[in-house]
Amino acid sequence: MTLIDFKTALVKLGERFGFKRLISDSGSILNGVLINEGIPSKLSLLIYPEIAGENYRKLFENVTVSMEFELLKTECKENGIIHCLYSVQKQKN
């Protein structure tokens, strides 16, 4: 099994292709890896007005760190969906 150093990989991809922002609209496993690596500077959450139940996956899997966030903005969308944007204040190990 090959382990990926995501921070190094993202820096190299940014240097090669010139991007400065990565948006992860992925599953809970990659979200957890990115959180554990301390990569995100912002967190964008959509809150849906429904109850998912126990068969649905979490937003983050296998998170081993704690992070503090500051709410930057909220916005009401269609059908009662709320968009929250947070900045990462600090990662606590």
mmCIF file of N, CA, C and O in Angstrom:
data_model
loop_
_atom_site.group_PDB
_atom_site.id
_atom_site.type_symbol
_atom_site.label_atom_id
_atom_site.label_comp_id
_atom_site.label_asym_id
_atom_site.label_seq_id
_atom_site.Cartn_x
_atom_site.Cartn_y
_atom_site.Cartn_z
ATOM 1 N N MET A 1 0.834 -1.176 0.000
ATOM 2 C CA MET A 1 0.000 0.000 0.000
ATOM 3 C C MET A 1 0.888 1.252 0.000
ATOM 4 O O MET A 1 1.810 1.371 0.789
ATOM 5 N N THR A 2 0.618 2.177 -0.881
ATOM 6 C CA THR A 2 1.383 3.405 -0.993
ATOM 7 C C THR A 2 0.676 4.520 -0.236
ATOM 8 O O THR A 2 -0.511 4.751 -0.424
ATOM 9 N N LEU A 3 1.403 5.190 0.633
ATOM 10 C CA LEU A 3 0.851 6.335 1.348
ATOM 11 C C LEU A 3 1.198 7.606 0.598
ATOM 12 O O LEU A 3 2.276 7.751 0.044
ATOM 13 N N ILE A 4 0.276 8.535 0.604
ATOM 14 C CA ILE A 4 0.462 9.789 -0.118
ATOM 15 C C ILE A 4 0.683 10.913 0.876
ATOM 16 O O ILE A 4 -0.069 11.057 1.836
ATOM 17 N N ASP A 5 1.717 11.716 0.650
ATOM 18 C CA ASP A 5 1.928 12.941 1.422
ATOM 19 C C ASP A 5 1.140 14.030 0.702
ATOM 20 O O ASP A 5 1.607 14.618 -0.273
ATOM 21 N N PHE A 6 -0.092 14.260 1.161
ATOM 22 C CA PHE A 6 -0.986 15.174 0.465
ATOM 23 C C PHE A 6 -0.469 16.604 0.422
ATOM 24 O O PHE A 6 -0.605 17.285 -0.589
ATOM 25 N N LYS A 7 0.132 17.076 1.505
ATOM 26 C CA LYS A 7 0.650 18.455 1.511
ATOM 27 C C LYS A 7 1.693 18.643 0.419
ATOM 28 O O LYS A 7 1.627 19.587 -0.361
ATOM 29 N N THR A 8 2.652 17.726 0.345
ATOM 30 C CA THR A 8 3.701 17.813 -0.674
ATOM 31 C C THR A 8 3.112 17.676 -2.065
ATOM 32 O O THR A 8 3.463 18.431 -2.981
ATOM 33 N N ALA A 9 2.191 16.726 -2.234
ATOM 34 C CA ALA A 9 1.575 16.521 -3.551
ATOM 35 C C ALA A 9 0.822 17.760 -4.003
ATOM 36 O O ALA A 9 0.924 18.168 -5.169
ATOM 37 N N LEU A 10 0.093 18.393 -3.105
ATOM 38 C CA LEU A 10 -0.672 19.587 -3.482
ATOM 39 C C LEU A 10 0.238 20.760 -3.809
ATOM 40 O O LEU A 10 -0.039 21.523 -4.738
ATOM 41 N N VAL A 11 1.329 20.906 -3.063
ATOM 42 C CA VAL A 11 2.291 21.974 -3.366
ATOM 43 C C VAL A 11 2.883 21.757 -4.754
ATOM 44 O O VAL A 11 2.949 22.680 -5.572
ATOM 45 N N LYS A 12 3.286 20.533 -5.051
ATOM 46 C CA LYS A 12 3.889 20.239 -6.366
ATOM 47 C C LYS A 12 2.881 20.426 -7.497
ATOM 48 O O LYS A 12 3.223 20.960 -8.553
ATOM 49 N N LEU A 13 1.647 19.997 -7.285
ATOM 50 C CA LEU A 13 0.617 20.202 -8.312
ATOM 51 C C LEU A 13 0.343 21.690 -8.525
ATOM 52 O O LEU A 13 0.164 22.133 -9.663
ATOM 53 N N GLY A 14 0.321 22.444 -7.434
ATOM 54 C CA GLY A 14 0.123 23.888 -7.551
ATOM 55 C C GLY A 14 1.249 24.562 -8.312
ATOM 56 O O GLY A 14 1.018 25.435 -9.148
ATOM 57 N N GLU A 15 2.480 24.153 -8.029
ATOM 58 C CA GLU A 15 3.635 24.716 -8.742
ATOM 59 C C GLU A 15 3.588 24.358 -10.223
ATOM 60 O O GLU A 15 3.873 25.186 -11.076
ATOM 61 N N ARG A 16 3.231 23.123 -10.514
ATOM 62 C CA ARG A 16 3.242 22.665 -11.906
ATOM 63 C C ARG A 16 2.096 23.243 -12.722
ATOM 64 O O ARG A 16 2.270 23.609 -13.883
ATOM 65 N N PHE A 17 0.892 23.307 -12.123
ATOM 66 C CA PHE A 17 -0.288 23.719 -12.880
ATOM 67 C C PHE A 17 -0.811 25.100 -12.499
ATOM 68 O O PHE A 17 -1.768 25.577 -13.093
ATOM 69 N N GLY A 18 -0.202 25.740 -11.503
ATOM 70 C CA GLY A 18 -0.527 27.113 -11.175
ATOM 71 C C GLY A 18 -1.796 27.328 -10.363
ATOM 72 O O GLY A 18 -2.248 28.461 -10.229
ATOM 73 N N PHE A 19 -2.375 26.281 -9.791
ATOM 74 C CA PHE A 19 -3.577 26.529 -8.999
ATOM 75 C C PHE A 19 -3.212 26.896 -7.572
ATOM 76 O O PHE A 19 -2.179 26.540 -7.051
ATOM 77 N N LYS A 20 -4.095 27.657 -6.946
ATOM 78 C CA LYS A 20 -3.875 28.113 -5.586
ATOM 79 C C LYS A 20 -4.983 27.653 -4.644
ATOM 80 O O LYS A 20 -4.909 27.857 -3.448
ATOM 81 N N ARG A 21 -6.018 27.029 -5.190
ATOM 82 C CA ARG A 21 -7.152 26.604 -4.379
ATOM 83 C C ARG A 21 -7.556 25.188 -4.759
ATOM 84 O O ARG A 21 -7.609 24.848 -5.931
ATOM 85 N N LEU A 22 -7.830 24.389 -3.756
ATOM 86 C CA LEU A 22 -8.323 23.038 -3.956
ATOM 87 C C LEU A 22 -9.694 22.951 -3.298
ATOM 88 O O LEU A 22 -9.854 23.330 -2.142
ATOM 89 N N ILE A 23 -10.660 22.487 -4.037
ATOM 90 C CA ILE A 23 -11.998 22.285 -3.502
ATOM 91 C C ILE A 23 -12.243 20.790 -3.463
ATOM 92 O O ILE A 23 -12.129 20.105 -4.478
ATOM 93 N N SER A 24 -12.552 20.288 -2.288
ATOM 94 C CA SER A 24 -12.822 18.860 -2.117
ATOM 95 C C SER A 24 -14.313 18.680 -1.880
ATOM 96 O O SER A 24 -14.840 19.054 -0.840
ATOM 97 N N ASP A 25 -14.967 18.125 -2.846
ATOM 98 C CA ASP A 25 -16.391 17.789 -2.737
ATOM 99 C C ASP A 25 -16.459 16.270 -2.779
ATOM 100 O O ASP A 25 -16.887 15.671 -3.742
ATOM 101 N N SER A 26 -15.929 15.680 -1.718
ATOM 102 C CA SER A 26 -15.692 14.242 -1.766
ATOM 103 C C SER A 26 -16.395 13.531 -0.628
ATOM 104 O O SER A 26 -17.220 14.081 0.072
ATOM 105 N N GLY A 27 -15.977 12.311 -0.407
ATOM 106 C CA GLY A 27 -16.539 11.495 0.643
ATOM 107 C C GLY A 27 -15.857 11.707 1.977
ATOM 108 O O GLY A 27 -14.877 12.442 2.107
ATOM 109 N N SER A 28 -16.384 11.038 2.963
ATOM 110 C CA SER A 28 -15.943 11.228 4.337
ATOM 111 C C SER A 28 -14.505 10.768 4.580
ATOM 112 O O SER A 28 -13.818 11.317 5.431
ATOM 113 N N ILE A 29 -14.032 9.780 3.830
ATOM 114 C CA ILE A 29 -12.675 9.274 4.054
ATOM 115 C C ILE A 29 -11.636 10.302 3.609
ATOM 116 O O ILE A 29 -10.726 10.654 4.369
ATOM 117 N N LEU A 30 -11.760 10.834 2.383
ATOM 118 C CA LEU A 30 -10.817 11.866 1.932
ATOM 119 C C LEU A 30 -10.960 13.126 2.768
ATOM 120 O O LEU A 30 -9.961 13.764 3.111
ATOM 121 N N ASN A 31 -12.183 13.500 3.133
ATOM 122 C CA ASN A 31 -12.366 14.669 4.001
ATOM 123 C C ASN A 31 -11.597 14.489 5.308
ATOM 124 O O ASN A 31 -10.928 15.411 5.777
ATOM 125 N N GLY A 32 -11.664 13.291 5.894
ATOM 126 C CA GLY A 32 -10.939 13.020 7.128
ATOM 127 C C GLY A 32 -9.436 13.100 6.948
ATOM 128 O O GLY A 32 -8.723 13.646 7.799
ATOM 129 N N VAL A 33 -8.939 12.582 5.836
ATOM 130 C CA VAL A 33 -7.498 12.643 5.552
ATOM 131 C C VAL A 33 -7.044 14.092 5.438
ATOM 132 O O VAL A 33 -6.029 14.492 6.020
ATOM 133 N N LEU A 34 -7.802 14.907 4.713
ATOM 134 C CA LEU A 34 -7.434 16.316 4.548
ATOM 135 C C LEU A 34 -7.446 17.054 5.884
ATOM 136 O O LEU A 34 -6.549 17.855 6.166
ATOM 137 N N ILE A 35 -8.427 16.773 6.737
ATOM 138 C CA ILE A 35 -8.478 17.387 8.067
ATOM 139 C C ILE A 35 -7.273 16.938 8.894
ATOM 140 O O ILE A 35 -6.598 17.761 9.527
ATOM 141 N N ASN A 36 -6.993 15.636 8.907
ATOM 142 C CA ASN A 36 -5.860 15.125 9.682
ATOM 143 C C ASN A 36 -4.535 15.717 9.235
ATOM 144 O O ASN A 36 -3.633 15.900 10.048
ATOM 145 N N GLU A 37 -4.398 16.022 7.948
ATOM 146 C CA GLU A 37 -3.163 16.601 7.413
ATOM 147 C C GLU A 37 -3.085 18.117 7.644
ATOM 148 O O GLU A 37 -2.083 18.730 7.336
ATOM 149 N N GLY A 38 -4.167 18.710 8.150
ATOM 150 C CA GLY A 38 -4.162 20.150 8.407
ATOM 151 C C GLY A 38 -4.185 20.979 7.141
ATOM 152 O O GLY A 38 -3.701 22.096 7.111
ATOM 153 N N ILE A 39 -4.763 20.446 6.074
ATOM 154 C CA ILE A 39 -4.731 21.106 4.771
ATOM 155 C C ILE A 39 -5.771 22.217 4.622
ATOM 156 O O ILE A 39 -5.451 23.277 4.093
ATOM 157 N N PRO A 40 -7.001 22.038 5.072
ATOM 158 C CA PRO A 40 -7.997 23.078 4.780
ATOM 159 C C PRO A 40 -7.748 24.370 5.548
ATOM 160 O O PRO A 40 -7.322 24.363 6.702
ATOM 161 N N SER A 41 -8.002 25.478 4.857
ATOM 162 C CA SER A 41 -7.981 26.790 5.511
ATOM 163 C C SER A 41 -9.408 27.293 5.705
ATOM 164 O O SER A 41 -9.656 28.186 6.501
ATOM 165 N N LYS A 42 -10.331 26.693 4.961
ATOM 166 C CA LYS A 42 -11.747 27.031 5.072
ATOM 167 C C LYS A 42 -12.566 25.756 5.001
ATOM 168 O O LYS A 42 -12.128 24.748 4.446
ATOM 169 N N LEU A 43 -13.760 25.827 5.575
ATOM 170 C CA LEU A 43 -14.693 24.708 5.541
ATOM 171 C C LEU A 43 -16.048 25.252 5.124
ATOM 172 O O LEU A 43 -16.566 26.184 5.737
ATOM 173 N N SER A 44 -16.588 24.709 4.059
ATOM 174 C CA SER A 44 -17.891 25.112 3.539
ATOM 175 C C SER A 44 -18.861 23.962 3.769
ATOM 176 O O SER A 44 -18.636 22.857 3.294
ATOM 177 N N LEU A 45 -19.922 24.222 4.534
ATOM 178 C CA LEU A 45 -20.898 23.185 4.847
ATOM 179 C C LEU A 45 -22.273 23.584 4.341
ATOM 180 O O LEU A 45 -22.679 24.736 4.471
ATOM 181 N N LEU A 46 -22.977 22.624 3.787
ATOM 182 C CA LEU A 46 -24.378 22.805 3.419
ATOM 183 C C LEU A 46 -25.216 22.002 4.400
ATOM 184 O O LEU A 46 -24.979 20.801 4.580
ATOM 185 N N ILE A 47 -26.160 22.650 5.036
ATOM 186 C CA ILE A 47 -27.030 21.995 6.003
ATOM 187 C C ILE A 47 -28.392 21.816 5.353
ATOM 188 O O ILE A 47 -29.035 22.787 4.944
ATOM 189 N N TYR A 48 -28.810 20.549 5.247
ATOM 190 C CA TYR A 48 -30.080 20.203 4.617
ATOM 191 C C TYR A 48 -31.128 19.929 5.689
ATOM 192 O O TYR A 48 -30.824 19.276 6.689
ATOM 193 N N PRO A 49 -32.366 20.371 5.480
ATOM 194 C CA PRO A 49 -33.415 20.154 6.473
ATOM 195 C C PRO A 49 -34.045 18.762 6.368
ATOM 196 O O PRO A 49 -35.199 18.597 5.980
ATOM 197 N N GLU A 50 -33.250 17.742 6.677
ATOM 198 C CA GLU A 50 -33.758 16.374 6.680
ATOM 199 C C GLU A 50 -32.916 15.536 7.635
ATOM 200 O O GLU A 50 -31.785 15.885 7.937
ATOM 201 N N ILE A 51 -33.465 14.445 8.096
ATOM 202 C CA ILE A 51 -32.743 13.541 8.975
ATOM 203 C C ILE A 51 -32.301 12.345 8.145
ATOM 204 O O ILE A 51 -33.119 11.684 7.503
ATOM 205 N N ALA A 52 -30.989 12.083 8.150
ATOM 206 C CA ALA A 52 -30.426 11.062 7.273
ATOM 207 C C ALA A 52 -30.554 9.654 7.842
ATOM 208 O O ALA A 52 -30.692 8.703 7.094
ATOM 209 N N GLY A 53 -30.481 9.489 9.134
ATOM 210 C CA GLY A 53 -30.558 8.157 9.721
ATOM 211 C C GLY A 53 -29.195 7.510 9.851
ATOM 212 O O GLY A 53 -28.183 8.039 9.418
ATOM 213 N N GLU A 54 -29.177 6.315 10.430
ATOM 214 C CA GLU A 54 -27.908 5.664 10.749
ATOM 215 C C GLU A 54 -27.198 5.040 9.561
ATOM 216 O O GLU A 54 -26.023 4.709 9.634
ATOM 217 N N ASN A 55 -27.854 4.849 8.437
ATOM 218 C CA ASN A 55 -27.223 4.227 7.280
ATOM 219 C C ASN A 55 -26.425 5.197 6.421
ATOM 220 O O ASN A 55 -25.820 4.796 5.438
ATOM 221 N N TYR A 56 -26.429 6.468 6.772
ATOM 222 C CA TYR A 56 -25.681 7.457 6.000
ATOM 223 C C TYR A 56 -24.315 7.668 6.615
ATOM 224 O O TYR A 56 -24.124 7.557 7.816
ATOM 225 N N ARG A 57 -23.358 7.994 5.772
ATOM 226 C CA ARG A 57 -21.986 8.196 6.229
ATOM 227 C C ARG A 57 -21.825 9.552 6.889
ATOM 228 O O ARG A 57 -22.563 10.480 6.630
ATOM 229 N N LYS A 58 -20.796 9.648 7.668
ATOM 230 C CA LYS A 58 -20.439 10.895 8.328
ATOM 231 C C LYS A 58 -19.769 11.832 7.319
ATOM 232 O O LYS A 58 -19.331 11.407 6.257
ATOM 233 N N LEU A 59 -19.631 13.089 7.705
ATOM 234 C CA LEU A 59 -18.904 14.040 6.865
ATOM 235 C C LEU A 59 -17.403 13.767 6.885
ATOM 236 O O LEU A 59 -16.708 13.992 5.907
ATOM 237 N N PHE A 60 -16.904 13.297 8.025
ATOM 238 C CA PHE A 60 -15.477 13.046 8.197
ATOM 239 C C PHE A 60 -15.298 11.691 8.869
ATOM 240 O O PHE A 60 -15.920 11.413 9.877
ATOM 241 N N GLU A 61 -14.433 10.846 8.323
ATOM 242 C CA GLU A 61 -14.122 9.545 8.904
ATOM 243 C C GLU A 61 -12.694 9.551 9.438
ATOM 244 O O GLU A 61 -11.810 10.181 8.851
ATOM 245 N N ASN A 62 -12.482 8.856 10.531
ATOM 246 C CA ASN A 62 -11.144 8.611 11.081
ATOM 247 C C ASN A 62 -10.364 9.885 11.393
ATOM 248 O O ASN A 62 -9.150 9.938 11.206
ATOM 249 N N VAL A 63 -11.033 10.914 11.873
ATOM 250 C CA VAL A 63 -10.359 12.161 12.234
ATOM 251 C C VAL A 63 -9.651 11.973 13.567
ATOM 252 O O VAL A 63 -10.244 11.493 14.537
ATOM 253 N N THR A 64 -8.379 12.338 13.615
ATOM 254 C CA THR A 64 -7.557 12.155 14.818
ATOM 255 C C THR A 64 -7.107 13.474 15.429
ATOM 256 O O THR A 64 -6.342 13.473 16.389
ATOM 257 N N VAL A 65 -7.542 14.591 14.878
ATOM 258 C CA VAL A 65 -7.162 15.910 15.389
ATOM 259 C C VAL A 65 -8.424 16.709 15.697
ATOM 260 O O VAL A 65 -9.513 16.353 15.264
ATOM 261 N N SER A 66 -8.233 17.789 16.436
ATOM 262 C CA SER A 66 -9.326 18.725 16.695
ATOM 263 C C SER A 66 -8.989 20.038 16.008
ATOM 264 O O SER A 66 -7.832 20.438 15.954
ATOM 265 N N MET A 67 -10.007 20.710 15.484
ATOM 266 C CA MET A 67 -9.801 21.995 14.830
ATOM 267 C C MET A 67 -10.834 22.984 15.353
ATOM 268 O O MET A 67 -11.951 22.590 15.685
ATOM 269 N N GLU A 68 -10.444 24.240 15.412
ATOM 270 C CA GLU A 68 -11.366 25.306 15.769
ATOM 271 C C GLU A 68 -11.657 26.132 14.527
ATOM 272 O O GLU A 68 -10.767 26.376 13.705
ATOM 273 N N PHE A 69 -12.911 26.558 14.384
ATOM 274 C CA PHE A 69 -13.348 27.306 13.214
ATOM 275 C C PHE A 69 -14.018 28.609 13.630
ATOM 276 O O PHE A 69 -14.576 28.699 14.718
ATOM 277 N N GLU A 70 -13.955 29.589 12.750
ATOM 278 C CA GLU A 70 -14.681 30.850 12.938
ATOM 279 C C GLU A 70 -15.682 30.973 11.796
ATOM 280 O O GLU A 70 -15.320 30.827 10.620
ATOM 281 N N LEU A 71 -16.921 31.243 12.139
ATOM 282 C CA LEU A 71 -17.965 31.414 11.129
ATOM 283 C C LEU A 71 -17.735 32.724 10.380
ATOM 284 O O LEU A 71 -17.665 33.794 10.977
ATOM 285 N N LEU A 72 -17.604 32.639 9.064
ATOM 286 C CA LEU A 72 -17.398 33.821 8.229
ATOM 287 C C LEU A 72 -18.709 34.344 7.667
ATOM 288 O O LEU A 72 -18.917 35.554 7.592
ATOM 289 N N LYS A 73 -19.578 33.411 7.226
ATOM 290 C CA LYS A 73 -20.869 33.841 6.682
ATOM 291 C C LYS A 73 -21.838 32.678 6.625
ATOM 292 O O LYS A 73 -21.433 31.518 6.612
ATOM 293 N N THR A 74 -23.105 33.021 6.619
ATOM 294 C CA THR A 74 -24.163 32.045 6.381
ATOM 295 C C THR A 74 -25.053 32.603 5.284
ATOM 296 O O THR A 74 -25.181 33.817 5.126
ATOM 297 N N GLU A 75 -25.647 31.709 4.547
ATOM 298 C CA GLU A 75 -26.521 32.112 3.446
ATOM 299 C C GLU A 75 -27.639 31.086 3.321
ATOM 300 O O GLU A 75 -27.393 29.879 3.307
ATOM 301 N N CYS A 76 -28.881 31.568 3.253
ATOM 302 C CA CYS A 76 -30.025 30.679 3.048
ATOM 303 C C CYS A 76 -30.195 30.422 1.556
ATOM 304 O O CYS A 76 -30.186 31.345 0.752
ATOM 305 N N LYS A 77 -30.323 29.151 1.220
ATOM 306 C CA LYS A 77 -30.501 28.736 -0.167
ATOM 307 C C LYS A 77 -31.935 28.254 -0.370
ATOM 308 O O LYS A 77 -32.759 28.319 0.540
ATOM 309 N N GLU A 78 -32.212 27.708 -1.556
ATOM 310 C CA GLU A 78 -33.534 27.154 -1.854
ATOM 311 C C GLU A 78 -33.861 25.986 -0.937
ATOM 312 O O GLU A 78 -32.965 25.289 -0.458
ATOM 313 N N ASN A 79 -35.129 25.761 -0.712
ATOM 314 C CA ASN A 79 -35.629 24.605 0.037
ATOM 315 C C ASN A 79 -35.107 24.515 1.470
ATOM 316 O O ASN A 79 -34.979 23.434 2.021
ATOM 317 N N GLY A 80 -34.765 25.643 2.063
ATOM 318 C CA GLY A 80 -34.325 25.656 3.449
ATOM 319 C C GLY A 80 -32.891 25.228 3.675
ATOM 320 O O GLY A 80 -32.470 25.025 4.811
ATOM 321 N N ILE A 81 -32.112 25.075 2.627
ATOM 322 C CA ILE A 81 -30.701 24.698 2.754
ATOM 323 C C ILE A 81 -29.916 25.909 3.242
ATOM 324 O O ILE A 81 -30.121 27.025 2.775
ATOM 325 N N ILE A 82 -29.019 25.680 4.186
ATOM 326 C CA ILE A 82 -28.190 26.761 4.728
ATOM 327 C C ILE A 82 -26.732 26.479 4.384
ATOM 328 O O ILE A 82 -26.230 25.375 4.610
ATOM 329 N N HIS A 83 -26.066 27.476 3.815
ATOM 330 C CA HIS A 83 -24.637 27.373 3.499
ATOM 331 C C HIS A 83 -23.869 28.137 4.567
ATOM 332 O O HIS A 83 -24.112 29.321 4.798
ATOM 333 N N CYS A 84 -22.930 27.457 5.228
ATOM 334 C CA CYS A 84 -22.071 28.072 6.237
ATOM 335 C C CYS A 84 -20.623 28.011 5.762
ATOM 336 O O CYS A 84 -20.171 26.965 5.315
ATOM 337 N N LEU A 85 -19.924 29.119 5.869
ATOM 338 C CA LEU A 85 -18.518 29.172 5.505
ATOM 339 C C LEU A 85 -17.715 29.516 6.748
ATOM 340 O O LEU A 85 -18.002 30.504 7.432
ATOM 341 N N TYR A 86 -16.727 28.674 7.051
ATOM 342 C CA TYR A 86 -15.883 28.837 8.221
ATOM 343 C C TYR A 86 -14.427 28.975 7.809
ATOM 344 O O TYR A 86 -14.006 28.396 6.816
ATOM 345 N N SER A 87 -13.648 29.704 8.597
ATOM 346 C CA SER A 87 -12.197 29.698 8.424
ATOM 347 C C SER A 87 -11.603 28.855 9.542
ATOM 348 O O SER A 87 -12.122 28.827 10.663
ATOM 349 N N VAL A 88 -10.525 28.150 9.228
ATOM 350 C CA VAL A 88 -9.837 27.346 10.235
ATOM 351 C C VAL A 88 -9.020 28.298 11.096
ATOM 352 O O VAL A 88 -8.188 29.042 10.585
ATOM 353 N N GLN A 89 -9.276 28.283 12.389
ATOM 354 C CA GLN A 89 -8.537 29.139 13.312
ATOM 355 C C GLN A 89 -7.236 28.487 13.764
ATOM 356 O O GLN A 89 -6.197 29.093 13.738
ATOM 357 N N LYS A 90 -7.350 27.235 14.182
ATOM 358 C CA LYS A 90 -6.142 26.498 14.543
ATOM 359 C C LYS A 90 -6.453 25.020 14.662
ATOM 360 O O LYS A 90 -7.583 24.626 14.925
ATOM 361 N N GLN A 91 -5.446 24.242 14.443
ATOM 362 C CA GLN A 91 -5.554 22.794 14.596
ATOM 363 C C GLN A 91 -4.941 22.425 15.927
ATOM 364 O O GLN A 91 -3.837 22.843 16.243
ATOM 365 N N LYS A 92 -5.671 21.668 16.715
ATOM 366 C CA LYS A 92 -5.170 21.219 18.012
ATOM 367 C C LYS A 92 -4.854 19.740 17.924
ATOM 368 O O LYS A 92 -5.648 18.960 17.434
ATOM 369 N N ASN A 93 -3.673 19.334 18.337
ATOM 370 C CA ASN A 93 -3.301 17.912 18.293
ATOM 371 C C ASN A 93 -3.518 17.244 19.623
ATOM 372 O O ASN A 93 -3.581 17.683 20.632
#
